[in-house]
Short mmCIF file of N, CA and C in Angstrom, two decimals:
data_model
loop_
_atom_site.label_atom_id
_atom_site.label_comp_id
_atom_site.label_asym_id
_atom_site.label_seq_id
_atom_site.Cartn_x
_atom_site.Cartn_y
_atom_site.Cartn_z
N MET M 63 131.22 120.61 35.66
CA MET M 63 130.61 122.37 35.64
C MET M 63 132.82 122.79 35.24
N HIS M 64 132.73 123.63 34.22
CA HIS M 64 133.96 124.41 34.29
C HIS M 64 133.72 125.68 34.15
N ALA M 65 134.87 126.79 34.67
CA ALA M 65 134.27 128.28 34.26
C ALA M 65 135.37 128.31 33.12
N MET M 66 134.79 130.14 32.45
CA MET M 66 136.55 130.33 31.75
C MET M 66 135.58 131.74 31.69
N GLN M 67 137.03 132.31 31.08
CA GLN M 67 136.60 133.79 31.20
C GLN M 67 137.73 134.62 30.36
N TYR M 68 137.78 135.37 29.77
CA TYR M 68 138.85 136.17 28.96
C TYR M 68 138.52 137.40 28.99
N GLU M 69 139.40 138.94 28.81
CA GLU M 69 139.38 140.22 29.38
C GLU M 69 139.93 140.22 28.06
N PHE M 70 139.34 141.54 27.80
CA PHE M 70 140.40 142.68 26.50
C PHE M 70 139.95 144.06 27.60
N THR M 71 140.95 144.31 27.74
CA THR M 71 141.45 145.45 28.59
C THR M 71 141.57 146.70 26.92
N LEU M 72 140.69 147.26 27.13
CA LEU M 72 140.57 148.85 26.20
C LEU M 72 140.88 149.75 26.61
N PRO M 73 141.44 151.43 25.12
CA PRO M 73 141.73 151.93 26.11
C PRO M 73 141.04 152.93 26.55
N ALA M 74 141.56 153.77 27.99
CA ALA M 74 140.30 154.79 28.87
C ALA M 74 139.54 155.53 27.57
N ASP M 75 139.59 156.15 26.22
CA ASP M 75 138.51 156.88 25.60
C ASP M 75 138.12 155.99 24.28
N TYR M 76 137.88 154.69 24.81
CA TYR M 76 137.23 153.47 23.95
C TYR M 76 135.83 153.79 24.05
N ALA M 77 135.33 153.78 22.81
CA ALA M 77 134.21 154.03 22.66
C ALA M 77 133.17 152.84 23.40
N MET M 78 133.13 152.19 24.43
CA MET M 78 131.76 151.11 24.72
C MET M 78 130.43 151.29 23.68
N ASP M 79 129.92 151.79 23.54
CA ASP M 79 129.07 151.81 22.19
C ASP M 79 129.50 150.91 21.41
N VAL M 80 130.64 150.08 20.83
CA VAL M 80 130.80 149.33 19.93
C VAL M 80 131.52 148.03 20.14
N VAL M 81 131.04 148.11 21.63
CA VAL M 81 131.46 146.25 22.41
C VAL M 81 129.77 146.09 22.38
N ARG M 82 128.83 147.33 23.29
CA ARG M 82 127.21 146.85 22.98
C ARG M 82 126.38 146.75 21.89
N GLU M 83 126.82 147.67 20.71
CA GLU M 83 126.26 147.25 19.43
C GLU M 83 127.39 145.98 18.79
N ARG M 84 128.37 145.38 18.91
CA ARG M 84 128.51 143.91 18.53
C ARG M 84 127.69 142.79 19.42
N VAL M 85 127.62 143.35 20.99
CA VAL M 85 127.53 142.17 21.76
C VAL M 85 125.30 141.99 20.92
N ALA M 86 124.96 142.89 20.66
CA ALA M 86 123.81 142.89 20.45
C ALA M 86 123.58 142.55 18.85
N ARG M 87 124.01 142.53 18.26
CA ARG M 87 124.34 142.23 16.80
C ARG M 87 124.92 140.47 16.91
N THR M 88 125.57 140.26 17.78
CA THR M 88 126.15 138.76 17.66
C THR M 88 126.01 138.13 18.72
N GLY M 89 125.53 138.66 20.08
CA GLY M 89 125.17 137.72 21.05
C GLY M 89 124.41 136.39 20.80
N HIS M 90 122.88 136.76 20.01
CA HIS M 90 122.58 135.38 19.67
C HIS M 90 123.02 134.45 19.01
N LEU M 91 123.90 134.53 18.77
CA LEU M 91 124.74 133.38 18.19
C LEU M 91 124.82 132.04 19.10
N LEU M 92 125.62 131.97 20.57
CA LEU M 92 125.71 131.30 21.06
C LEU M 92 124.66 130.66 22.02
N ASP M 93 123.37 131.27 21.37
CA ASP M 93 121.97 130.56 22.52
C ASP M 93 121.97 129.59 22.79
N ASP M 94 122.41 128.76 21.52
CA ASP M 94 121.43 127.63 21.00
C ASP M 94 123.00 126.19 21.66
N TRP M 95 124.42 126.57 22.01
CA TRP M 95 125.53 126.31 21.87
C TRP M 95 125.69 125.08 22.85
N PRO M 96 125.52 123.90 22.34
CA PRO M 96 125.63 122.60 22.93
C PRO M 96 126.33 122.55 24.17
N GLY M 97 126.63 122.16 25.10
CA GLY M 97 127.55 121.81 26.12
C GLY M 97 127.78 122.91 27.01
N LEU M 98 127.01 124.15 26.27
CA LEU M 98 127.06 126.08 27.16
C LEU M 98 125.68 125.35 27.94
N GLY M 99 126.58 125.79 29.52
CA GLY M 99 125.28 126.47 30.79
C GLY M 99 124.98 127.72 30.45
N ALA M 100 125.74 128.78 30.31
CA ALA M 100 125.86 129.58 30.39
C ALA M 100 126.89 130.63 30.01
N LYS M 101 126.79 131.94 29.45
CA LYS M 101 128.10 133.23 28.92
C LYS M 101 127.47 134.22 29.22
N ALA M 102 127.82 134.93 29.74
CA ALA M 102 127.25 136.30 30.46
C ALA M 102 128.40 137.56 29.56
N TYR M 103 127.78 138.15 28.33
CA TYR M 103 128.52 138.54 28.11
C TYR M 103 128.73 140.06 28.68
N LEU M 104 129.77 140.34 29.23
CA LEU M 104 130.40 141.17 30.13
C LEU M 104 131.18 142.38 29.50
N MET M 105 130.74 143.48 30.24
CA MET M 105 131.43 144.70 29.85
C MET M 105 131.79 145.91 31.58
N ARG M 106 132.95 145.84 31.77
CA ARG M 106 133.26 147.50 32.72
C ARG M 106 133.15 148.65 31.82
N GLU M 107 132.70 149.26 32.99
CA GLU M 107 133.16 150.64 31.72
C GLU M 107 133.80 151.70 32.84
N ARG M 108 135.00 152.17 32.42
CA ARG M 108 136.11 153.17 33.15
C ARG M 108 134.86 154.03 33.92
N GLY M 109 134.92 154.02 35.17
CA GLY M 109 134.07 155.27 36.41
C GLY M 109 133.25 154.82 36.98
N VAL M 110 132.13 153.79 36.09
CA VAL M 110 131.09 153.15 36.55
C VAL M 110 131.18 152.03 37.53
N HIS M 111 130.11 151.82 38.50
CA HIS M 111 130.62 150.66 39.45
C HIS M 111 132.02 150.85 40.20
N GLY M 112 132.82 151.98 40.02
CA GLY M 112 134.00 151.56 40.81
C GLY M 112 135.39 151.04 39.67
N SER M 113 134.52 150.90 38.12
CA SER M 113 135.64 150.29 37.49
C SER M 113 136.73 150.85 37.21
N PRO M 114 138.13 150.85 37.11
CA PRO M 114 138.98 151.47 37.15
C PRO M 114 139.77 151.23 35.17
N VAL M 115 138.76 150.69 35.14
CA VAL M 115 139.45 149.84 32.95
C VAL M 115 138.25 149.66 32.69
N ASN M 116 138.25 150.11 30.76
CA ASN M 116 137.09 150.33 29.69
C ASN M 116 137.42 148.56 30.05
N GLN M 117 136.20 147.21 29.37
CA GLN M 117 136.72 146.03 29.36
C GLN M 117 135.57 145.23 28.94
N TYR M 118 135.82 144.59 27.81
CA TYR M 118 134.93 143.51 27.47
C TYR M 118 135.35 142.49 27.91
N ALA M 119 134.66 141.71 28.69
CA ALA M 119 134.92 140.01 29.79
C ALA M 119 134.29 138.93 29.72
N PRO M 120 133.67 138.11 28.54
CA PRO M 120 132.66 137.52 28.60
C PRO M 120 133.21 136.31 29.87
N PHE M 121 131.85 135.92 30.32
CA PHE M 121 132.99 134.74 31.34
C PHE M 121 131.57 133.64 31.00
N TYR M 122 131.89 132.40 31.48
CA TYR M 122 131.06 131.05 30.61
C TYR M 122 131.04 130.19 32.15
N LEU M 123 129.74 129.45 31.97
CA LEU M 123 129.91 128.75 33.08
C LEU M 123 129.43 127.17 32.11
N TRP M 124 130.73 126.11 31.24
CA TRP M 124 129.96 124.87 30.71
C TRP M 124 129.95 124.02 31.61
N ARG M 125 128.53 123.29 30.99
CA ARG M 125 128.20 121.96 31.05
C ARG M 125 129.44 120.97 30.65
N THR M 126 129.77 120.95 29.40
CA THR M 126 130.73 119.45 29.27
C THR M 126 131.78 120.53 28.73
N VAL M 127 132.76 119.79 29.07
CA VAL M 127 134.12 120.37 28.40
C VAL M 127 134.02 120.46 27.08
N THR M 128 133.42 119.53 26.32
CA THR M 128 133.15 119.13 24.51
C THR M 128 132.41 120.80 24.02
N GLY M 129 131.91 120.73 24.81
CA GLY M 129 131.28 122.10 24.17
C GLY M 129 132.87 123.46 24.79
N MET M 130 132.78 123.01 25.50
CA MET M 130 134.36 124.62 25.60
C MET M 130 135.20 124.47 24.62
N ASN M 131 135.21 123.11 24.42
CA ASN M 131 136.61 123.04 23.40
C ASN M 131 136.49 123.05 21.98
N SER M 132 134.66 122.86 21.96
CA SER M 132 134.65 122.96 20.72
C SER M 132 134.46 125.03 20.34
N PHE M 133 134.15 125.83 21.21
CA PHE M 133 133.80 127.09 20.77
C PHE M 133 135.21 127.33 20.72
N LEU M 134 136.04 127.10 21.44
CA LEU M 134 137.94 127.32 21.05
C LEU M 134 138.00 127.25 19.87
N TRP M 135 137.91 125.90 19.63
CA TRP M 135 138.88 125.24 19.02
C TRP M 135 138.34 125.27 17.49
N GLU M 136 136.93 125.34 17.69
CA GLU M 136 136.26 125.16 15.85
C GLU M 136 135.92 126.51 14.88
N GLY M 137 136.18 127.49 15.35
CA GLY M 137 136.25 129.40 14.60
C GLY M 137 135.20 129.96 15.71
N ALA M 138 134.77 130.01 16.60
CA ALA M 138 133.91 130.81 17.89
C ALA M 138 134.34 131.39 18.35
N PHE M 139 135.62 131.23 19.04
CA PHE M 139 136.65 132.41 19.15
C PHE M 139 137.36 133.12 18.79
N GLN M 140 137.26 132.70 17.35
CA GLN M 140 138.18 133.25 16.79
C GLN M 140 138.09 134.32 16.21
N ARG M 141 136.66 134.77 16.01
CA ARG M 141 135.89 136.47 15.73
C ARG M 141 136.30 137.14 16.74
N PRO M 142 136.26 136.77 18.52
CA PRO M 142 137.01 137.82 18.92
C PRO M 142 138.25 138.04 19.14
N ALA M 143 139.06 137.18 19.05
CA ALA M 143 140.34 137.29 18.61
C ALA M 143 140.80 137.51 17.62
N ASP M 144 140.10 138.03 16.84
CA ASP M 144 140.45 138.56 15.46
C ASP M 144 140.42 140.15 15.45
N ASP M 145 139.48 140.53 16.40
CA ASP M 145 138.90 141.99 16.93
C ASP M 145 140.07 142.46 17.91
N PHE M 146 139.80 141.69 18.36
CA PHE M 146 140.51 142.50 19.54
C PHE M 146 141.39 141.91 20.04
N GLY M 147 142.38 140.95 19.62
CA GLY M 147 143.64 140.02 19.62
C GLY M 147 142.94 138.93 20.57
N ARG M 148 144.56 137.74 20.32
CA ARG M 148 143.48 136.47 21.61
C ARG M 148 144.67 137.01 22.67
N PRO M 149 143.34 136.49 23.57
CA PRO M 149 143.41 137.10 25.06
C PRO M 149 143.98 136.08 25.45
N ALA M 150 144.90 135.87 26.85
CA ALA M 150 144.76 134.25 27.74
C ALA M 150 143.23 134.27 28.51
N VAL M 151 142.98 132.96 28.28
CA VAL M 151 141.66 132.44 28.62
C VAL M 151 141.77 131.59 29.87
N ARG M 152 141.11 132.47 31.30
CA ARG M 152 140.89 131.71 32.22
C ARG M 152 139.97 130.47 32.41
N GLN M 153 140.78 129.68 33.01
CA GLN M 153 139.89 128.39 33.34
C GLN M 153 139.89 127.75 34.81
N TRP M 154 138.82 127.45 34.75
CA TRP M 154 138.05 127.25 36.59
C TRP M 154 137.72 125.72 36.99
N THR M 155 137.27 124.78 37.45
CA THR M 155 136.82 123.60 37.65
C THR M 155 135.76 123.97 38.37
N GLY M 156 134.21 123.87 38.18
CA GLY M 156 134.13 123.93 39.10
C GLY M 156 133.30 123.90 40.44
N LEU M 157 132.78 124.52 41.54
CA LEU M 157 133.45 124.14 42.81
C LEU M 157 131.74 123.88 43.42
N ALA M 158 131.01 124.70 42.93
CA ALA M 158 129.40 124.74 43.32
C ALA M 158 128.67 125.99 42.00
N TYR M 159 127.34 124.99 42.17
CA TYR M 159 126.49 126.54 41.27
C TYR M 159 125.04 126.00 42.19
N GLU M 160 124.39 127.11 41.64
CA GLU M 160 123.35 127.47 42.43
C GLU M 160 122.40 128.28 41.62
N GLU M 161 121.17 127.54 41.36
CA GLU M 161 120.32 129.15 41.05
C GLU M 161 119.71 130.03 41.93
N GLY M 162 119.09 131.18 41.93
CA GLY M 162 119.01 132.21 42.60
C GLY M 162 117.28 132.20 42.68
N GLY M 163 117.30 133.42 44.06
CA GLY M 163 115.83 132.84 44.10
C GLY M 163 114.65 134.07 42.50
N ALA M 164 116.07 135.08 41.92
CA ALA M 164 115.62 135.89 41.21
C ALA M 164 116.18 135.07 39.69
N GLY M 165 116.06 133.50 39.25
CA GLY M 165 116.49 132.93 38.32
C GLY M 165 115.89 133.48 37.45
N ASP M 166 114.43 133.92 37.05
CA ASP M 166 114.07 133.81 36.23
C ASP M 166 113.78 135.64 35.72
N SER M 167 114.45 136.13 36.15
CA SER M 167 114.91 137.50 35.87
C SER M 167 116.28 137.81 34.97
N PRO M 168 115.64 138.95 34.27
CA PRO M 168 116.95 139.15 33.31
C PRO M 168 118.34 139.41 34.01
N ALA M 169 119.08 139.10 33.91
CA ALA M 169 120.36 139.62 34.91
C ALA M 169 121.12 140.62 33.93
N ARG M 170 120.84 141.84 35.17
CA ARG M 170 121.78 143.54 34.77
C ARG M 170 122.83 143.84 35.34
N ALA M 171 123.36 142.51 35.84
CA ALA M 171 124.52 143.13 36.89
C ALA M 171 125.29 141.82 37.08
N ALA M 172 127.10 142.05 37.46
CA ALA M 172 127.42 140.50 37.61
C ALA M 172 129.35 141.34 38.53
N VAL M 173 128.87 139.81 39.03
CA VAL M 173 129.95 140.52 40.78
C VAL M 173 131.10 139.33 40.25
N ARG M 174 132.24 139.16 39.97
CA ARG M 174 133.25 138.17 40.46
C ARG M 174 134.02 138.88 41.28
N HIS M 175 134.21 137.91 42.76
CA HIS M 175 134.89 138.36 43.69
C HIS M 175 135.97 137.10 43.49
N ARG M 176 137.41 137.40 43.18
CA ARG M 176 138.63 136.34 43.93
C ARG M 176 139.67 137.01 44.94
N ARG M 177 139.65 135.50 45.12
CA ARG M 177 140.37 135.65 46.72
C ARG M 177 141.57 134.01 46.80
N ALA M 178 142.59 133.99 47.12
CA ALA M 178 143.37 133.28 47.14
C ALA M 178 143.05 132.31 48.20
N VAL M 179 143.69 130.52 47.90
CA VAL M 179 142.80 129.67 48.95
C VAL M 179 143.84 130.44 49.62
N PRO M 180 143.07 130.13 51.03
CA PRO M 180 143.90 130.28 52.33
C PRO M 180 145.05 129.38 52.87
N GLU M 181 146.54 129.74 52.57
CA GLU M 181 147.27 128.88 53.09
C GLU M 181 147.32 128.47 53.92
N GLY M 182 147.50 127.63 54.91
CA GLY M 182 147.51 126.51 56.06
C GLY M 182 145.98 125.83 56.33
N VAL M 183 144.72 125.82 55.68
CA VAL M 183 143.52 125.56 55.80
C VAL M 183 143.13 124.24 54.68
N PRO M 184 142.95 123.26 55.17
CA PRO M 184 142.88 121.81 54.34
C PRO M 184 141.77 122.18 53.60
N LEU M 185 142.44 121.68 51.79
CA LEU M 185 142.36 122.18 50.80
C LEU M 185 140.02 121.39 51.08
N ALA M 186 139.97 120.39 51.79
CA ALA M 186 138.58 120.40 52.01
C ALA M 186 137.87 121.96 52.51
N GLU M 187 138.39 122.07 54.01
CA GLU M 187 137.46 122.80 54.13
C GLU M 187 137.00 123.98 53.49
N ALA M 188 138.96 124.51 52.65
CA ALA M 188 137.87 125.62 51.94
C ALA M 188 137.48 125.49 50.97
N ALA M 189 136.90 124.07 50.44
CA ALA M 189 136.02 124.09 48.96
C ALA M 189 135.19 123.67 50.19
N ALA M 190 134.39 123.56 50.88
CA ALA M 190 132.93 123.43 51.42
C ALA M 190 133.31 124.69 51.91
N GLU M 191 133.75 125.51 52.32
CA GLU M 191 134.01 127.18 52.66
C GLU M 191 132.75 127.94 51.47
N ALA M 192 133.49 126.75 50.42
CA ALA M 192 133.05 128.17 49.16
C ALA M 192 131.83 127.36 48.53
N VAL M 193 131.88 126.08 49.00
CA VAL M 193 129.92 126.11 49.02
C VAL M 193 129.23 126.51 50.03
N ARG M 194 129.93 126.58 50.69
CA ARG M 194 128.01 127.18 52.06
C ARG M 194 127.97 128.77 51.49
N GLU M 195 129.44 129.61 50.89
CA GLU M 195 129.02 130.63 50.12
C GLU M 195 128.43 130.65 49.13
N THR M 196 128.39 130.04 48.05
CA THR M 196 127.83 130.08 47.47
C THR M 196 126.02 129.88 47.33
N ALA M 197 126.04 129.03 48.47
CA ALA M 197 124.16 128.84 48.92
C ALA M 197 123.50 129.87 49.05
N LEU M 198 124.45 130.37 50.22
CA LEU M 198 124.19 131.47 50.80
C LEU M 198 124.11 132.74 49.80
N LEU M 199 124.99 133.05 49.20
CA LEU M 199 124.83 134.32 48.05
C LEU M 199 123.60 133.54 47.25
N ALA M 200 123.51 133.00 46.67
CA ALA M 200 122.26 132.73 45.77
C ALA M 200 120.58 132.96 46.33
N ALA M 201 120.84 132.46 48.25
CA ALA M 201 119.90 132.66 48.17
C ALA M 201 119.15 134.22 48.47
N ARG M 202 120.10 135.26 48.35
CA ARG M 202 120.23 136.40 48.25
C ARG M 202 118.78 136.85 47.63
N GLY M 203 118.26 137.93 47.30
CA GLY M 203 117.21 138.30 47.03
C GLY M 203 117.82 139.32 45.57
N GLY M 204 117.32 138.79 44.61
CA GLY M 204 118.16 140.06 43.60
C GLY M 204 118.57 139.26 42.61
N VAL M 205 119.60 137.42 43.19
CA VAL M 205 120.29 136.59 42.66
C VAL M 205 119.73 135.82 41.59
N VAL M 206 120.50 136.50 40.13
CA VAL M 206 119.95 135.14 39.49
C VAL M 206 120.84 133.67 39.79
N LEU M 207 122.11 133.57 39.54
CA LEU M 207 121.99 132.79 39.45
C LEU M 207 124.09 132.64 40.48
N ALA M 208 124.40 131.90 41.28
CA ALA M 208 125.86 132.09 41.76
C ALA M 208 126.69 130.72 41.56
N ALA M 209 127.80 130.54 41.03
CA ALA M 209 128.16 129.77 41.21
C ALA M 209 130.08 129.94 41.91
N ALA M 210 131.04 128.90 42.45
CA ALA M 210 132.25 128.88 43.11
C ALA M 210 133.19 128.14 42.22
N VAL M 211 134.22 128.52 41.83
CA VAL M 211 135.13 127.74 40.97
C VAL M 211 136.89 128.16 41.30
N VAL M 212 137.72 127.10 40.65
CA VAL M 212 138.71 127.56 41.76
C VAL M 212 140.03 126.92 40.45
N ASP M 213 140.70 127.91 40.29
CA ASP M 213 141.92 127.79 39.50
C ASP M 213 143.23 126.82 40.60
N THR M 214 143.38 125.60 40.02
CA THR M 214 144.75 124.83 40.99
C THR M 214 146.25 125.68 40.78
N SER M 215 146.05 125.82 39.65
CA SER M 215 147.22 126.62 39.30
C SER M 215 147.89 127.46 39.61
N ARG M 216 146.87 128.37 39.87
CA ARG M 216 147.23 129.57 41.34
C ARG M 216 146.69 129.18 42.48
N TRP M 217 145.85 128.66 42.67
CA TRP M 217 144.79 128.68 44.05
C TRP M 217 143.94 129.78 43.79
N GLU M 218 143.33 129.98 43.24
CA GLU M 218 142.03 130.85 43.39
C GLU M 218 141.28 130.68 43.75
N LEU M 219 140.53 130.86 44.49
CA LEU M 219 139.06 130.51 44.17
C LEU M 219 138.12 131.69 44.05
N VAL M 220 137.28 131.50 43.07
CA VAL M 220 136.17 133.05 42.18
C VAL M 220 134.93 132.46 42.48
N ARG M 221 134.43 133.63 43.21
CA ARG M 221 132.60 133.51 42.83
C ARG M 221 132.10 134.61 41.63
N PHE M 222 131.60 133.92 41.14
CA PHE M 222 130.81 134.34 40.20
C PHE M 222 129.05 134.40 40.18
N SER M 223 128.37 135.82 40.25
CA SER M 223 127.20 135.49 40.29
C SER M 223 126.46 136.35 39.81
N LEU M 224 125.64 136.58 39.36
CA LEU M 224 124.54 137.41 38.18
C LEU M 224 123.47 137.82 39.03
N HIS M 225 122.81 138.95 38.47
CA HIS M 225 121.95 139.94 40.05
C HIS M 225 120.95 140.50 38.40
N ALA M 226 120.31 140.58 39.20
CA ALA M 226 118.71 141.44 38.39
C ALA M 226 118.15 142.96 38.52
N GLU M 227 119.51 143.46 39.91
CA GLU M 227 119.47 144.79 39.80
C GLU M 227 120.86 145.57 38.96
N GLU M 228 121.00 146.75 38.47
CA GLU M 228 122.02 147.14 38.02
C GLU M 228 123.73 147.36 38.70
N ALA M 229 123.20 147.63 40.42
CA ALA M 229 124.06 147.54 41.03
C ALA M 229 123.73 146.92 42.79
N PRO M 230 124.40 145.50 42.38
CA PRO M 230 124.13 144.40 43.34
C PRO M 230 124.78 145.05 45.11
N ASP M 231 123.51 145.39 45.64
CA ASP M 231 124.75 146.18 47.04
C ASP M 231 124.82 144.83 48.09
N GLU M 232 126.16 145.26 48.34
CA GLU M 232 126.80 144.38 49.94
C GLU M 232 127.54 143.05 49.26
N VAL M 233 127.50 142.55 48.01
CA VAL M 233 128.19 141.67 47.45
C VAL M 233 129.56 141.99 46.99
N ALA M 234 130.84 142.02 47.75
CA ALA M 234 132.26 141.86 47.45
C ALA M 234 132.51 141.77 46.18
N GLY M 235 133.28 142.25 45.48
CA GLY M 235 134.13 142.26 44.25
C GLY M 235 133.70 143.33 43.14
N GLU M 236 134.09 142.90 41.87
CA GLU M 236 134.50 144.09 40.31
C GLU M 236 132.69 143.43 39.73
N VAL M 237 132.16 144.74 39.80
CA VAL M 237 131.41 144.89 38.96
C VAL M 237 131.30 144.28 37.66
N PHE M 238 130.02 144.36 36.79
CA PHE M 238 130.41 144.00 35.22
C PHE M 238 128.98 144.79 35.22
N GLN M 239 128.82 145.21 33.97
CA GLN M 239 127.19 145.33 33.15
C GLN M 239 126.92 143.93 32.58
N VAL M 240 126.15 143.49 32.60
CA VAL M 240 125.21 142.08 31.49
C VAL M 240 124.82 143.15 30.46
N LEU M 241 125.51 142.63 29.10
CA LEU M 241 124.76 142.73 27.91
C LEU M 241 124.23 141.73 27.54
N HIS M 242 124.33 140.77 27.40
CA HIS M 242 123.36 139.52 27.44
C HIS M 242 123.67 138.35 27.59
N VAL M 243 123.26 137.83 28.10
CA VAL M 243 123.25 136.29 28.60
C VAL M 243 122.73 134.74 27.52
N SER M 244 123.54 134.19 27.32
CA SER M 244 122.84 132.79 26.56
C SER M 244 122.92 131.62 27.40
N ALA M 245 121.94 130.92 27.51
CA ALA M 245 121.82 130.26 28.49
C ALA M 245 121.56 129.03 27.82
N PRO M 246 121.58 128.10 27.02
CA PRO M 246 120.70 126.87 26.41
C PRO M 246 121.27 125.72 27.25
N GLU M 247 122.27 125.46 28.15
CA GLU M 247 122.06 124.59 29.23
C GLU M 247 122.14 124.40 30.27
N ARG M 248 121.99 126.08 30.71
CA ARG M 248 121.48 126.76 31.92
C ARG M 248 121.21 125.68 33.05
N ALA M 249 119.74 125.24 32.86
CA ALA M 249 118.75 124.15 33.53
C ALA M 249 119.73 123.09 33.76
N ARG M 250 120.37 122.32 32.78
CA ARG M 250 121.23 121.28 33.15
C ARG M 250 122.45 121.65 34.15
N LEU M 251 122.99 122.16 34.60
CA LEU M 251 124.03 122.49 34.83
C LEU M 251 123.55 121.91 36.60
N PRO M 252 125.17 121.32 36.88
CA PRO M 252 124.59 120.46 38.18
C PRO M 252 124.38 121.25 39.32
N ARG M 253 123.42 121.44 40.12
CA ARG M 253 123.46 121.87 41.37
C ARG M 253 124.13 121.29 42.30
N GLY M 254 124.51 122.15 43.55
CA GLY M 254 125.33 122.54 45.16
C GLY M 254 126.35 122.09 44.50
N ARG M 255 126.97 121.31 45.00
CA ARG M 255 128.52 120.45 45.40
C ARG M 255 128.83 119.87 44.17
N GLN M 256 130.21 120.28 43.52
CA GLN M 256 130.57 119.95 42.62
C GLN M 256 131.32 118.28 42.55
N TRP M 257 131.65 117.88 43.13
CA TRP M 257 132.49 116.55 43.40
C TRP M 257 131.14 115.53 44.46
#
């Protein structure tokens, strides 16, 4: 599993209904994309759930690198790049994936929690802890799915989760509104530890 995200930070007075309408109009285009486990069309709105910015920030869990590369290089990614400018695309290697108890519910919120891989802690320990945290998070009420991924160029761990409720309680991180989820191969994402 690989994860990917890009962010378009928009002006403070940007009409975020433009983003909502865009996703309502085009979100279905990836509903059957080969190799895509799940794409969450995410938005943060300035002043909502503590967000300091207006932002469109889709998050992807790819089952295959081929699917991800096809998205990036065969034209689908060109549409948002043309509309908002070409963003930096962050990519992470998968550490863990779990379905949550609310897996059949529609996702209303997402939480992204980022932290550095601690210095002085053996990498195997840090990865094992991320796997345990992912399983614990997935077991919480209202969780649709949970994943842990790592960027080894920055030694950054990211925990990502989708939630059935609008504002998940007691889950640390940045909260996003979920506008749509495309999940053509979600059932085929490997569960548990990714190595």
